[in-house]
Each structure stands twice: as structure tokens, then as C-alpha cells.
Amino acid sequence: MAERSERSGTRFDIDWVRRNGVFVALGLLLLANVFLTDNFVSTGTLRLQLVQVAPVVIVALGMALVIGTEGIDLSVGAVMALAAALIPLYVGYGSVGAIVIGLVAGAVVGLIAGVLVGVVGVQPIVATLGLMVAIRGVANLFGGEIKSIREPGLVSLGTGDVVGVPYVVVIAAVVSLAVWLVVRRSTYGRQLVAVGGNKLAARLAGLPVRRVLVTTYVVSGLLAAMAGILLAARSQASDPTKLGQLMELSAITAVVIGGTPLSGGQVRILGTIAGALLMQLITATLIFHDIPDSTAQIVQAVIVIVAVYVQLGRGKARRS
């Protein structure tokens, strides 16, 4: 009995670390920077970090929903490029018109991915990998070379602020709250978790599995397009070749280290946001201390491997 109690307590501690490790790591890294990094505690530094991480948070939230269904979306970076490439072409309709067209394009790509996965039955990694290549090509076809964005409304969206808080940060915060409410309070959120936990059981229970999958990929495409538009507005340029490159990896990293298992059935919104902030802070810390960007990429890869290993261990603990 004592042995079982000790084992149960150890498992509880390990599970607590797995669920909350990202918050602990983020807090420790922040504390380390306060004491070790010059000029870290300043409004300018805080603003810069939040502005840079905002698009990653938006994309990662959509990725978290997809991974919650036991899927993956590798097309998000290409969708960002496509939405950004369309902005200069339709800016004649005004900033609102151009933004709407970009968002619709993202939703359409998400719809295609959702139909391939949820209706046709193609494996998510295969469907979205194909779309990643195809949509990046379409973005280059539409966008061509780098195009400047000078429309005042779009420039303001990327560089303006409200009460000192950049618009991009406000948008990321609103999206985060909306996704949290959807996952925690809506019927769709409960269905999404059920589908990710066991598709066959969800189908036998009468849940609209196909509709949930299609809707989830549409939301992911929509959020990726939103992030692409914000990045283009902030840089005041559209570069379909480079914009959004490796964003899918950044999003997956944020989701996984945030505690959402790749096996589906859970969506951790706060963990995903913390994961994105942690990866941004790691990169910024290395840059602050003149460590090459290539090293930051290696660190990110190591963190992904460790996080996946931890999640696998969590799954084994549950089965036992």
C-alpha cells in the first residue's frame, strides 16, 4: 500500500511538471534575463517581444485546435504567404476589402484541407504537406517579387497602437480569448476534444465528426491568413517566397511544449500561448547575448524533441 501511494505521488509530481513545466521555464527565463540581460526590463523590449510573438500565437492557436483532433496542419506558413501576396493585388478595394480577401483565401485553403482529411480520409500530414507546396507556389504566382504596402489603413494596422498597446498584440489577445472561450464553453469545443480522443467512439455517439474536422481546418487557415496579413502590414511589404517560412514548425513547437499532446483529445490554450512566448524569449535571449541564429534553431529543435518525449511519457503513464 505504501509503495502504491509513493508511486502515485511520484506520478502526480511528474504529471504536474509535464502540465506546468512551460510556465515554470518561462518564469525562470524571464527572471534570468532581468538579472543577466542589459536593458531587458524596458517598455521598448517588452513591446518588441510581444509584437514579434503575436503572429506566432495566432497561428499556434489554430494549430492547437488541429492537433487537438489528432491532426496536423503543415500548410499554415504557405497560407500566410498567400494572404500577404493577395493584399497588394486587391488594395484598390481599400484596406478592409483587401483584408477580407486575404482571410477568405485562408479559409478556402483550410476548407480544402478539411475536406481532404475529414471527408476523403487523407492522412493530415499528407494532405497539408501537399497543400504547403501547392499554396506556396500559388502565392509566388500571385505575388511574384516583393511588393510594397503603402495603404494607410494597413500600415496603421501593422505599426499603430491603442493606449500604447500595438494593434497586433491586441488582435492576438482577442483571438486568444475567443479561442479559449470556444474550446472551453462551446459545443464545438467539446466535440473537438471528443473527436480527437477517439474518432470512432465520437462517430458512434452521433457526433458530427466530419463537420468538426472541416471546421477546425478552416479556422486554422483563417488564423494563418490573419497572421500573414499582420506580418505583411508590419513589414509594409509582401514577400511570398519568405513570409511564413518555418512558421508551421514554430506553431507546432509552441503547441507541443505548451502541453497539448500530439495524440489529440486535449487543447491547452494558455499552455500554447506560454509555449510561443517561451520560444520567442529563448530566441531573443540568444540574440541579446550575441549567439548566432543557427544556434537558436538547434535549441528549438532540441526543445521539440524533449517536449514530444515528455508527452509520450505522459501517454504511457496514463495507459498504465
Short mmCIF file of C-alpha atoms in Angstrom, two decimals:
data_model
loop_
_atom_site.label_atom_id
_atom_site.label_comp_id
_atom_site.label_asym_id
_atom_site.label_seq_id
_atom_site.Cartn_x
_atom_site.Cartn_y
_atom_site.Cartn_z
CA MET A 1 0.00 0.00 0.00
CA ALA A 2 2.78 2.41 0.92
CA GLU A 3 4.60 1.55 -2.30
CA ARG A 4 1.48 2.23 -4.34
CA SER A 5 0.96 5.55 -2.55
CA GLU A 6 4.56 6.56 -3.17
CA ARG A 7 4.28 5.62 -6.83
CA SER A 8 1.03 7.56 -7.14
CA GLY A 9 2.60 10.62 -5.54
CA THR A 10 5.62 10.44 -7.85
CA ARG A 11 3.37 10.11 -10.88
CA PHE A 12 1.35 13.11 -9.70
CA ASP A 13 4.52 15.20 -9.37
CA ILE A 14 5.74 14.18 -12.81
CA ASP A 15 2.36 14.89 -14.35
CA TRP A 16 2.31 18.30 -12.67
CA VAL A 17 5.70 19.10 -14.20
CA ARG A 18 4.51 17.97 -17.62
CA ARG A 19 1.42 20.16 -17.41
CA ASN A 20 3.06 23.23 -15.90
CA GLY A 21 6.71 22.96 -16.96
CA VAL A 22 6.29 25.55 -19.73
CA PHE A 23 5.09 28.16 -17.22
CA VAL A 24 7.96 27.37 -14.84
CA ALA A 25 10.51 27.56 -17.67
CA LEU A 26 9.06 30.85 -18.91
CA GLY A 27 9.19 32.35 -15.41
CA LEU A 28 12.77 31.21 -14.82
CA LEU A 29 13.94 32.54 -18.20
CA LEU A 30 12.26 35.89 -17.54
CA LEU A 31 13.94 36.07 -14.14
CA ALA A 32 17.32 35.19 -15.62
CA ASN A 33 17.00 37.92 -18.24
CA VAL A 34 16.05 40.50 -15.63
CA PHE A 35 19.41 39.95 -13.90
CA LEU A 36 21.67 38.94 -16.78
CA THR A 37 20.49 40.92 -19.82
CA ASP A 38 21.18 44.65 -20.06
CA ASN A 39 18.14 46.88 -20.69
CA PHE A 40 15.82 43.86 -20.68
CA VAL A 41 13.38 45.48 -18.27
CA SER A 42 12.12 48.27 -20.52
CA THR A 43 8.94 49.19 -22.32
CA GLY A 44 10.70 49.01 -25.68
CA THR A 45 11.94 45.46 -25.12
CA LEU A 46 8.55 44.25 -23.88
CA ARG A 47 6.76 45.86 -26.82
CA LEU A 48 9.17 44.34 -29.34
CA GLN A 49 8.86 40.83 -27.93
CA LEU A 50 5.07 40.96 -27.86
CA VAL A 51 4.86 42.33 -31.40
CA GLN A 52 7.16 39.61 -32.71
CA VAL A 53 5.37 36.77 -30.93
CA ALA A 54 1.80 37.89 -31.75
CA PRO A 55 1.61 36.26 -35.23
CA VAL A 56 3.12 33.05 -33.85
CA VAL A 57 0.48 32.95 -31.11
CA ILE A 58 -2.33 33.38 -33.65
CA VAL A 59 -1.05 30.58 -35.89
CA ALA A 60 -0.26 28.34 -32.91
CA LEU A 61 -3.83 28.65 -31.60
CA GLY A 62 -5.17 27.32 -34.89
CA MET A 63 -2.54 24.58 -34.84
CA ALA A 64 -3.58 23.65 -31.29
CA LEU A 65 -7.14 23.08 -32.46
CA VAL A 66 -5.96 20.88 -35.32
CA ILE A 67 -3.61 18.87 -33.10
CA GLY A 68 -6.49 18.52 -30.63
CA THR A 69 -8.28 16.50 -33.33
CA GLU A 70 -5.17 14.30 -33.68
CA GLY A 71 -4.25 16.11 -36.88
CA ILE A 72 -1.52 18.43 -38.12
CA ASP A 73 -1.51 21.43 -40.46
CA LEU A 74 1.74 21.96 -42.34
CA SER A 75 0.19 24.48 -44.75
CA VAL A 76 -0.06 27.42 -42.33
CA GLY A 77 3.16 29.10 -43.45
CA ALA A 78 2.14 28.90 -47.11
CA VAL A 79 -1.32 30.26 -46.24
CA MET A 80 0.33 33.23 -44.56
CA ALA A 81 2.31 33.89 -47.74
CA LEU A 82 -0.80 33.58 -49.91
CA ALA A 83 -2.84 36.02 -47.82
CA ALA A 84 0.03 38.51 -47.79
CA ALA A 85 0.55 38.12 -51.56
CA LEU A 86 -3.11 38.98 -52.24
CA ILE A 87 -3.05 42.20 -50.21
CA PRO A 88 -1.15 44.37 -52.79
CA LEU A 89 -3.31 42.99 -55.62
CA TYR A 90 -6.62 43.99 -54.02
CA VAL A 91 -5.58 47.04 -52.03
CA GLY A 92 -7.60 49.08 -54.52
CA TYR A 93 -10.71 47.85 -52.70
CA GLY A 94 -9.44 49.56 -49.56
CA SER A 95 -7.73 48.03 -46.55
CA VAL A 96 -10.88 46.27 -45.34
CA GLY A 97 -11.58 44.74 -48.75
CA ALA A 98 -8.01 43.51 -49.15
CA ILE A 99 -8.00 42.02 -45.65
CA VAL A 100 -11.30 40.23 -46.25
CA ILE A 101 -9.99 38.72 -49.49
CA GLY A 102 -6.86 37.51 -47.71
CA LEU A 103 -8.90 35.95 -44.91
CA VAL A 104 -11.26 34.27 -47.36
CA ALA A 105 -8.27 32.79 -49.21
CA GLY A 106 -7.01 31.30 -45.94
CA ALA A 107 -10.44 29.89 -45.11
CA VAL A 108 -10.70 28.30 -48.58
CA VAL A 109 -7.32 26.57 -48.17
CA GLY A 110 -8.47 25.37 -44.75
CA LEU A 111 -11.69 24.10 -46.31
CA ILE A 112 -9.74 22.10 -48.89
CA ALA A 113 -7.56 20.62 -46.15
CA GLY A 114 -10.61 19.82 -44.03
CA VAL A 115 -12.40 18.08 -46.89
CA LEU A 116 -9.30 16.04 -47.74
CA VAL A 117 -8.88 14.95 -44.11
CA GLY A 118 -12.45 14.77 -42.84
CA VAL A 119 -14.36 13.66 -45.94
CA VAL A 120 -11.90 11.97 -48.30
CA GLY A 121 -9.91 10.42 -45.46
CA VAL A 122 -6.41 11.52 -46.46
CA GLN A 123 -3.86 11.49 -43.63
CA PRO A 124 -3.50 15.06 -42.24
CA ILE A 125 0.27 15.17 -42.69
CA VAL A 126 -0.04 14.09 -46.35
CA ALA A 127 -2.93 16.43 -47.18
CA THR A 128 -1.38 19.52 -45.60
CA LEU A 129 2.12 18.75 -46.88
CA GLY A 130 0.75 18.71 -50.41
CA LEU A 131 -1.12 21.95 -49.77
CA MET A 132 2.00 23.52 -48.27
CA VAL A 133 3.90 23.02 -51.52
CA ALA A 134 0.97 23.92 -53.79
CA ILE A 135 -0.15 27.05 -51.92
CA ARG A 136 3.40 28.39 -51.66
CA GLY A 137 3.56 28.04 -55.44
CA VAL A 138 0.22 29.84 -55.85
CA ALA A 139 1.44 32.62 -53.55
CA ASN A 140 4.53 33.10 -55.70
CA LEU A 141 2.38 33.01 -58.82
CA PHE A 142 0.15 35.80 -57.49
CA GLY A 143 2.78 37.77 -55.64
CA GLY A 144 5.91 37.37 -57.72
CA GLU A 145 8.60 39.66 -56.38
CA ILE A 146 8.42 41.66 -53.16
CA LYS A 147 5.69 44.31 -53.28
CA SER A 148 5.43 47.35 -51.01
CA ILE A 149 2.29 48.03 -48.99
CA ARG A 150 1.57 51.74 -48.55
CA GLU A 151 -2.16 51.80 -47.89
CA PRO A 152 -2.57 53.91 -44.71
CA GLY A 153 -5.08 51.57 -43.08
CA LEU A 154 -2.82 48.54 -43.47
CA VAL A 155 0.28 50.45 -42.36
CA SER A 156 -1.61 51.60 -39.27
CA LEU A 157 -2.71 48.03 -38.58
CA GLY A 158 0.89 46.87 -38.55
CA THR A 159 2.52 49.80 -36.75
CA GLY A 160 -0.27 51.57 -34.82
CA ASP A 161 -1.38 51.09 -31.25
CA VAL A 162 -4.27 51.69 -28.87
CA VAL A 163 -3.39 53.20 -25.49
CA GLY A 164 0.23 52.26 -26.15
CA VAL A 165 -0.53 48.62 -26.95
CA PRO A 166 0.24 47.64 -30.58
CA TYR A 167 -2.76 46.60 -32.66
CA VAL A 168 -1.13 43.27 -33.50
CA VAL A 169 -0.85 42.45 -29.78
CA VAL A 170 -4.46 43.48 -29.16
CA ILE A 171 -5.62 41.27 -32.03
CA ALA A 172 -3.60 38.31 -30.73
CA ALA A 173 -5.11 38.80 -27.25
CA VAL A 174 -8.65 38.96 -28.63
CA VAL A 175 -8.09 35.85 -30.76
CA SER A 176 -6.63 34.02 -27.74
CA LEU A 177 -9.67 34.86 -25.61
CA ALA A 178 -12.06 33.87 -28.39
CA VAL A 179 -10.37 30.50 -28.97
CA TRP A 180 -10.27 29.82 -25.23
CA LEU A 181 -13.99 30.51 -24.94
CA VAL A 182 -14.76 28.33 -27.94
CA VAL A 183 -12.75 25.39 -26.59
CA ARG A 184 -13.98 25.68 -23.00
CA ARG A 185 -17.55 26.91 -23.37
CA SER A 186 -18.95 25.84 -26.74
CA THR A 187 -20.48 22.62 -28.03
CA TYR A 188 -17.99 22.65 -30.89
CA GLY A 189 -15.10 22.75 -28.40
CA ARG A 190 -16.40 19.70 -26.54
CA GLN A 191 -16.97 17.89 -29.83
CA LEU A 192 -13.45 18.72 -31.00
CA VAL A 193 -11.91 17.18 -27.88
CA ALA A 194 -14.14 14.10 -28.21
CA VAL A 195 -13.20 13.63 -31.87
CA GLY A 196 -9.51 13.96 -31.06
CA GLY A 197 -9.81 11.49 -28.21
CA ASN A 198 -11.48 8.76 -30.24
CA LYS A 199 -12.97 9.37 -33.68
CA LEU A 200 -14.73 6.01 -33.85
CA ALA A 201 -16.37 6.47 -30.46
CA ALA A 202 -17.36 10.02 -31.37
CA ARG A 203 -18.94 8.81 -34.61
CA LEU A 204 -20.81 6.03 -32.82
CA ALA A 205 -22.05 8.59 -30.30
CA GLY A 206 -23.61 10.56 -33.16
CA LEU A 207 -21.16 13.48 -33.16
CA PRO A 208 -20.62 15.29 -36.49
CA VAL A 209 -17.02 14.16 -36.90
CA ARG A 210 -16.62 15.34 -40.49
CA ARG A 211 -18.08 18.76 -39.76
CA VAL A 212 -15.83 19.20 -36.73
CA LEU A 213 -12.71 18.29 -38.73
CA VAL A 214 -13.60 20.55 -41.66
CA THR A 215 -14.44 23.45 -39.34
CA THR A 216 -11.17 23.04 -37.45
CA TYR A 217 -9.02 23.21 -40.57
CA VAL A 218 -10.99 26.22 -41.82
CA VAL A 219 -10.30 28.01 -38.53
CA SER A 220 -6.62 27.12 -38.78
CA GLY A 221 -6.43 28.51 -42.32
CA LEU A 222 -8.30 31.64 -41.29
CA LEU A 223 -5.96 32.32 -38.36
CA ALA A 224 -2.88 31.66 -40.51
CA ALA A 225 -4.13 34.15 -43.09
CA MET A 226 -4.73 36.70 -40.32
CA ALA A 227 -1.16 36.27 -39.09
CA GLY A 228 0.19 36.65 -42.64
CA ILE A 229 -1.73 39.89 -43.13
CA LEU A 230 -0.43 41.27 -39.82
CA LEU A 231 3.16 40.38 -40.73
CA ALA A 232 2.82 42.00 -44.15
CA ALA A 233 1.26 45.10 -42.62
CA ARG A 234 4.01 45.36 -40.03
CA SER A 235 6.84 45.00 -42.56
CA GLN A 236 4.87 47.08 -45.13
CA ALA A 237 5.82 44.55 -47.78
CA SER A 238 4.65 41.23 -49.19
CA ASP A 239 7.31 38.59 -49.85
CA PRO A 240 5.57 35.34 -50.89
CA THR A 241 8.88 33.48 -51.06
CA LYS A 242 9.97 34.03 -47.46
CA LEU A 243 6.96 35.16 -45.48
CA GLY A 244 5.73 32.41 -43.17
CA GLN A 245 8.71 30.10 -43.78
CA LEU A 246 9.05 27.55 -40.96
CA MET A 247 6.04 29.07 -39.20
CA GLU A 248 4.44 25.63 -39.10
CA LEU A 249 7.40 24.39 -37.04
CA SER A 250 7.20 27.36 -34.67
CA ALA A 251 3.48 26.78 -34.20
CA ILE A 252 3.86 23.05 -33.60
CA THR A 253 6.67 23.74 -31.13
CA ALA A 254 4.53 26.19 -29.16
CA VAL A 255 1.63 23.74 -29.05
CA VAL A 256 3.68 20.71 -28.03
CA ILE A 257 5.76 22.36 -25.31
CA GLY A 258 2.54 24.01 -24.13
CA GLY A 259 1.24 20.58 -23.17
CA THR A 260 -1.17 19.67 -25.98
CA PRO A 261 -0.43 16.01 -26.85
CA LEU A 262 0.09 15.03 -30.48
CA SER A 263 -2.25 12.11 -29.81
CA GLY A 264 -5.19 14.54 -29.66
CA GLY A 265 -8.07 14.76 -27.22
CA GLN A 266 -6.80 17.88 -25.44
CA VAL A 267 -6.29 21.53 -26.33
CA ARG A 268 -4.26 23.68 -23.93
CA ILE A 269 -4.76 27.31 -24.92
CA LEU A 270 -2.82 29.00 -22.10
CA GLY A 271 -0.04 26.45 -22.49
CA THR A 272 0.17 27.18 -26.22
CA ILE A 273 0.46 30.91 -25.59
CA ALA A 274 3.13 30.29 -22.95
CA GLY A 275 4.94 27.98 -25.36
CA ALA A 276 5.04 30.67 -28.04
CA LEU A 277 6.28 33.24 -25.50
CA LEU A 278 8.95 30.82 -24.25
CA MET A 279 10.32 30.13 -27.73
CA GLN A 280 10.32 33.85 -28.56
CA LEU A 281 12.14 34.63 -25.32
CA ILE A 282 14.73 31.89 -25.92
CA THR A 283 15.46 33.31 -29.37
CA ALA A 284 15.60 36.87 -28.03
CA THR A 285 17.89 35.83 -25.16
CA LEU A 286 20.35 34.22 -27.53
CA ILE A 287 20.30 37.32 -29.75
CA PHE A 288 20.78 39.62 -26.75
CA HIS A 289 23.93 37.67 -25.89
CA ASP A 290 25.27 37.64 -29.48
CA ILE A 291 24.66 33.94 -30.06
CA PRO A 292 24.05 33.07 -33.76
CA ASP A 293 20.52 32.46 -35.01
CA SER A 294 21.55 28.98 -36.16
CA THR A 295 22.14 28.09 -32.52
CA ALA A 296 18.63 29.27 -31.69
CA GLN A 297 17.27 26.88 -34.32
CA ILE A 298 19.24 23.99 -32.82
CA VAL A 299 17.90 24.87 -29.35
CA GLN A 300 14.37 24.95 -30.74
CA ALA A 301 14.82 21.51 -32.33
CA VAL A 302 16.11 20.05 -29.06
CA ILE A 303 13.16 21.52 -27.15
CA VAL A 304 10.70 19.97 -29.63
CA ILE A 305 12.30 16.52 -29.23
CA VAL A 306 12.28 16.78 -25.44
CA ALA A 307 8.68 18.02 -25.38
CA VAL A 308 7.49 15.18 -27.63
CA TYR A 309 9.36 12.67 -25.45
CA VAL A 310 7.69 14.08 -22.35
CA GLN A 311 4.27 13.84 -23.99
CA LEU A 312 4.94 10.24 -24.97
CA GLY A 313 5.86 9.51 -21.38
CA ARG A 314 2.64 11.13 -20.25
CA GLY A 315 0.65 8.91 -22.59
CA LYS A 316 2.39 5.77 -21.26
CA ALA A 317 1.68 6.88 -17.67
CA ARG A 318 -2.00 7.21 -18.49
CA ARG A 319 -2.23 3.79 -20.13
CA SER A 320 -0.53 2.19 -17.14
#
